[in-house]
Amino acid sequence: MAEDFDLVVIGGGPGGYGAALYAAGAGMSVAVVEKDKVGGTCLHRGCIPAKHYLETASVFRAVAGAKEFGVQADQPQLDLGISRARKQKVVDQLWKGLQGLMKKRKITTYTGTGSLGAGHLVTVDDATELHGKHVVLATGSVPRTIPGFEPDGTTILTSDHVLEIDKLPASAAVIGGGAIGCEFASMLSDLGCDVTLLEALPKLLPGCDADVVDVVVRSFKKRGMTVRAGVTVEGHEESNGQVTVKLGDGESVTVDVVVVSVGRKPLTDGLGLEGTNVEVDGKGFITVDSHHRTGEEGVYAVGDVVATPQLAHVGFAEAIVAVRDMLGEDLEPVDYGKVPWCIYCHPEVAFAGMTEQAARDAGHDVTVSKHSFNSNSRAMIIGETEGMVKVIAAKGGPILGVHMVGPWVTEQIGAGWLSVNWEATPDDMGQLIHAHPTLSETFGETVLSLTGRGLHG
Ligand code: NAI
């Protein structure tokens, strides 16, 4: 006899646990089926551990530059074992907190693989049966691979493997210059690894504004990284513990390890779906409408398993939309063109809204302003003047896009993200006061310039 719940969630990552917490908060009885650990990719194999290592790289850079402040410190040495242990401590603490929160909300967690059959019946490991008045599918994604580079965890690595290495490789080729590729390349390079970054498209970081990408590439190269864009990889050969990556232009790169970061694919293995009207598209994503309803009434899908930006905060937002739909409440579908993006390579990248090119392509008559951090007092004080803020507005109209690259911009994008979502004009934003001295003044100056009356330039 199946146990009954208002909601059964399959997958305990941000999309799944977000749906569970929100639904439980609204008074629903909830079960979560998770085959590994609640927290999912974000907590255990993605955002959190990756940002921990990027912070390690930041500390390393700070110590190396300490002398400039008159602070005498020896050349930093990396003990990756200690950093890895700290990473695990942070992850475990968050994991414990999440489990406690779910328990407090009386969410029942089942460990095992959940599969969905007809009539909203969810089976856990072919044994326990659960019935949900509603079901959320949130099974996430796994790293995509490319032919000729099958990951073995030793020389050919995915991001999952890099997060568990205990020794820094002397050299690495990172294939794919998207968010993961740039974050890992930046981190490995700053810690002392000789990195070659290989991107198939003409530019790194597809989706980012071209001016921002130029700043990132300049910084990567200045710090000793080799960046090759517009290059294909044709396969690899291994000898004497090294890997030679053959490139489409006839050249090759010989390194200790290859990191494959060419995107993530949706994970629906073992999810069943026989006897349901849930549809999966040609790329393996579950098909949903703007309320995250699948083709089967009462069954929803959220997070990386649907074809929307693969970001934890998008998963949370989609989860809330799905639960509000179950509750019959008024809701705004997620506006994917306005979500904040944060990429934690050095220099950091953060943006919301349209790039200049996208705004022009969409037919907007745009006005653009850019301000560099090199005239920002706080940036000078912290010794990080690389980068800029770029704001794109419709002439006489709202701000369409805010793009930042530089120090702590992942913490500064709030103002940009709000202006894009509130469709604020430069005049609206220009009258708001930014504290001095802060990095955020650069955004203030950029919008003020768009009013035609900049203060400092
Ligand atoms: P991605 O799709 O962002 O980037 C993959 C890159 O690999 C693209 O630039 C693509 O052109 C390139 N590529 C594909 N095949 C290639 C080949 N054969 N040779 C060379 N280059 C090739 O995927 P990524 O970086 O793996 O990230 C996966 C997902 O996770 C993305 O949706 C990303 O936005 C998200 N993510 C977001 C982060 C953040 O916001 N901080 C951090 C990490 C991941």
mmCIF file of N, CA and C in Angstrom, residues 295-346:
data_model
loop_
_atom_site.group_PDB
_atom_site.id
_atom_site.type_symbol
_atom_site.label_atom_id
_atom_site.label_comp_id
_atom_site.label_asym_id
_atom_site.label_seq_id
_atom_site.Cartn_x
_atom_site.Cartn_y
_atom_site.Cartn_z
ATOM 1 N N GLY A 295 3.492 17.136 -19.243
ATOM 2 C CA GLY A 295 2.287 16.700 -19.964
ATOM 3 C C GLY A 295 1.342 15.885 -19.087
ATOM 4 N N GLU A 296 1.812 15.445 -17.929
ATOM 5 C CA GLU A 296 0.984 14.641 -17.022
ATOM 6 C C GLU A 296 0.420 15.575 -15.950
ATOM 7 N N GLU A 297 -0.889 15.629 -15.841
ATOM 8 C CA GLU A 297 -1.481 16.560 -14.890
ATOM 9 C C GLU A 297 -0.989 16.301 -13.462
ATOM 10 N N GLY A 298 -0.607 17.345 -12.770
ATOM 11 C CA GLY A 298 -0.150 17.195 -11.381
ATOM 12 C C GLY A 298 1.322 16.842 -11.260
ATOM 13 N N VAL A 299 2.004 16.625 -12.394
ATOM 14 C CA VAL A 299 3.435 16.301 -12.358
ATOM 15 C C VAL A 299 4.218 17.486 -12.947
ATOM 16 N N TYR A 300 5.200 17.949 -12.199
ATOM 17 C CA TYR A 300 5.976 19.131 -12.554
ATOM 18 C C TYR A 300 7.453 18.741 -12.710
ATOM 19 N N ALA A 301 8.223 19.581 -13.387
ATOM 20 C CA ALA A 301 9.675 19.360 -13.452
ATOM 21 C C ALA A 301 10.378 20.705 -13.307
ATOM 22 N N VAL A 302 11.457 20.717 -12.537
ATOM 23 C CA VAL A 302 12.201 21.959 -12.267
ATOM 24 C C VAL A 302 13.704 21.678 -12.224
ATOM 25 N N GLY A 303 14.489 22.730 -12.329
ATOM 26 C CA GLY A 303 15.946 22.602 -12.166
ATOM 27 C C GLY A 303 16.637 22.182 -13.453
ATOM 28 N N ASP A 304 17.820 21.588 -13.308
ATOM 29 C CA ASP A 304 18.663 21.278 -14.475
ATOM 30 C C ASP A 304 18.041 20.267 -15.426
ATOM 31 N N VAL A 305 17.014 19.555 -14.995
ATOM 32 C CA VAL A 305 16.405 18.533 -15.863
ATOM 33 C C VAL A 305 15.471 19.169 -16.900
ATOM 34 N N VAL A 306 15.204 20.479 -16.754
ATOM 35 C CA VAL A 306 14.439 21.184 -17.792
ATOM 36 C C VAL A 306 15.389 22.139 -18.528
ATOM 37 N N ALA A 307 15.017 22.502 -19.752
ATOM 38 C CA ALA A 307 15.941 23.258 -20.618
ATOM 39 C C ALA A 307 15.912 24.755 -20.316
ATOM 40 N N THR A 308 16.335 25.116 -19.113
ATOM 41 C CA THR A 308 16.430 26.511 -18.680
ATOM 42 C C THR A 308 17.836 26.691 -18.090
ATOM 43 N N PRO A 309 18.265 27.927 -17.781
ATOM 44 C CA PRO A 309 19.641 28.084 -17.272
ATOM 45 C C PRO A 309 19.916 27.157 -16.083
ATOM 46 N N GLN A 310 21.051 26.474 -16.156
ATOM 47 C CA GLN A 310 21.366 25.478 -15.115
ATOM 48 C C GLN A 310 22.038 26.176 -13.934
ATOM 49 N N LEU A 311 21.218 26.877 -13.170
ATOM 50 C CA LEU A 311 21.694 27.648 -12.025
ATOM 51 C C LEU A 311 20.848 27.268 -10.815
ATOM 52 N N ALA A 312 21.493 27.138 -9.658
ATOM 53 C CA ALA A 312 20.760 26.725 -8.450
ATOM 54 C C ALA A 312 19.620 27.694 -8.149
ATOM 55 N N HIS A 313 19.890 29.011 -8.290
ATOM 56 C CA HIS A 313 18.846 29.982 -7.936
ATOM 57 C C HIS A 313 17.688 29.944 -8.931
ATOM 58 N N VAL A 314 17.954 29.522 -10.161
ATOM 59 C CA VAL A 314 16.847 29.326 -11.112
ATOM 60 C C VAL A 314 16.029 28.105 -10.669
ATOM 61 N N GLY A 315 16.710 27.076 -10.193
ATOM 62 C CA GLY A 315 16.006 25.899 -9.666
ATOM 63 C C GLY A 315 15.068 26.275 -8.523
ATOM 64 N N PHE A 316 15.560 27.110 -7.598
ATOM 65 C CA PHE A 316 14.700 27.559 -6.480
ATOM 66 C C PHE A 316 13.474 28.298 -7.016
ATOM 67 N N ALA A 317 13.724 29.214 -7.959
ATOM 68 C CA ALA A 317 12.623 30.044 -8.495
ATOM 69 C C ALA A 317 11.593 29.161 -9.195
ATOM 70 N N GLU A 318 12.072 28.185 -9.953
ATOM 71 C CA GLU A 318 11.151 27.284 -10.662
ATOM 72 C C GLU A 318 10.351 26.435 -9.674
ATOM 73 N N ALA A 319 11.004 26.038 -8.598
ATOM 74 C CA ALA A 319 10.323 25.239 -7.573
ATOM 75 C C ALA A 319 9.161 26.035 -6.973
ATOM 76 N N ILE A 320 9.407 27.307 -6.701
ATOM 77 C CA ILE A 320 8.356 28.152 -6.108
ATOM 78 C C ILE A 320 7.195 28.305 -7.095
ATOM 79 N N VAL A 321 7.517 28.516 -8.368
ATOM 80 C CA VAL A 321 6.463 28.623 -9.396
ATOM 81 C C VAL A 321 5.618 27.340 -9.415
ATOM 82 N N ALA A 322 6.286 26.193 -9.412
ATOM 83 C CA ALA A 322 5.563 24.912 -9.486
ATOM 84 C C ALA A 322 4.632 24.746 -8.276
ATOM 85 N N VAL A 323 5.154 25.026 -7.079
ATOM 86 C CA VAL A 323 4.336 24.824 -5.870
ATOM 87 C C VAL A 323 3.168 25.813 -5.838
ATOM 88 N N ARG A 324 3.424 27.054 -6.224
ATOM 89 C CA ARG A 324 2.321 28.034 -6.249
ATOM 90 C C ARG A 324 1.243 27.603 -7.248
ATOM 91 N N ASP A 325 1.667 26.989 -8.345
ATOM 92 C CA ASP A 325 0.682 26.486 -9.311
ATOM 93 C C ASP A 325 -0.163 25.370 -8.666
ATOM 94 N N MET A 326 0.497 24.475 -7.925
ATOM 95 C CA MET A 326 -0.245 23.398 -7.229
ATOM 96 C C MET A 326 -1.272 23.987 -6.269
ATOM 97 N N LEU A 327 -0.866 25.107 -5.619
ATOM 98 C CA LEU A 327 -1.734 25.737 -4.617
ATOM 99 C C LEU A 327 -2.816 26.601 -5.265
ATOM 100 N N GLY A 328 -2.768 26.729 -6.592
ATOM 101 C CA GLY A 328 -3.761 27.535 -7.312
ATOM 102 C C GLY A 328 -3.582 29.025 -7.086
ATOM 103 N N GLU A 329 -2.333 29.441 -6.761
ATOM 104 C CA GLU A 329 -2.090 30.861 -6.477
ATOM 105 C C GLU A 329 -1.692 31.625 -7.745
ATOM 106 N N ASP A 330 -1.866 32.946 -7.690
ATOM 107 C CA ASP A 330 -1.371 33.791 -8.781
ATOM 108 C C ASP A 330 0.144 33.714 -8.781
ATOM 109 N N LEU A 331 0.736 33.689 -9.951
ATOM 110 C CA LEU A 331 2.202 33.625 -9.977
ATOM 111 C C LEU A 331 2.736 34.263 -11.247
ATOM 112 N N GLU A 332 3.992 34.679 -11.147
ATOM 113 C CA GLU A 332 4.717 35.189 -12.311
ATOM 114 C C GLU A 332 5.676 34.095 -12.751
ATOM 115 N N PRO A 333 5.593 33.637 -14.000
ATOM 116 C CA PRO A 333 6.597 32.667 -14.458
ATOM 117 C C PRO A 333 8.001 33.272 -14.372
ATOM 118 N N VAL A 334 9.008 32.425 -14.306
ATOM 119 C CA VAL A 334 10.388 32.925 -14.235
ATOM 120 C C VAL A 334 10.718 33.647 -15.549
ATOM 121 N N ASP A 335 11.271 34.862 -15.436
ATOM 122 C CA ASP A 335 11.709 35.603 -16.623
ATOM 123 C C ASP A 335 13.199 35.305 -16.803
ATOM 124 N N TYR A 336 13.484 34.356 -17.679
ATOM 125 C CA TYR A 336 14.860 33.861 -17.792
ATOM 126 C C TYR A 336 15.834 34.904 -18.337
ATOM 127 N N GLY A 337 15.294 35.919 -19.000
ATOM 128 C CA GLY A 337 16.163 36.968 -19.541
ATOM 129 C C GLY A 337 16.661 37.920 -18.467
ATOM 130 N N LYS A 338 16.141 37.777 -17.249
ATOM 131 C CA LYS A 338 16.495 38.757 -16.211
ATOM 132 C C LYS A 338 17.110 38.128 -14.963
ATOM 133 N N VAL A 339 17.468 36.868 -15.049
ATOM 134 C CA VAL A 339 18.040 36.240 -13.849
ATOM 135 C C VAL A 339 19.493 36.681 -13.679
ATOM 136 N N PRO A 340 19.949 36.795 -12.443
ATOM 137 C CA PRO A 340 21.360 37.148 -12.249
ATOM 138 C C PRO A 340 22.276 35.958 -12.549
ATOM 139 N N TRP A 341 23.395 36.250 -13.182
ATOM 140 C CA TRP A 341 24.432 35.247 -13.449
ATOM 141 C C TRP A 341 25.683 35.682 -12.696
ATOM 142 N N CYS A 342 26.299 34.768 -12.005
ATOM 143 C CA CYS A 342 27.543 35.076 -11.283
ATOM 144 C C CYS A 342 28.580 34.017 -11.602
ATOM 145 N N ILE A 343 29.708 34.426 -12.090
ATOM 146 C CA ILE A 343 30.786 33.480 -12.412
ATOM 147 C C ILE A 343 31.994 33.889 -11.579
ATOM 148 N N TYR A 344 32.541 32.919 -10.841
ATOM 149 C CA TYR A 344 33.469 33.244 -9.755
ATOM 150 C C TYR A 344 34.935 33.072 -10.123
ATOM 151 N N CYS A 345 35.236 33.132 -11.438
ATOM 152 C CA CYS A 345 36.646 33.122 -11.818
ATOM 153 C C CYS A 345 37.274 34.444 -11.359
ATOM 154 N N HIS A 346 38.582 34.575 -11.504
ATOM 155 C CA HIS A 346 39.221 35.852 -11.184
ATOM 156 C C HIS A 346 39.657 36.499 -12.477
#
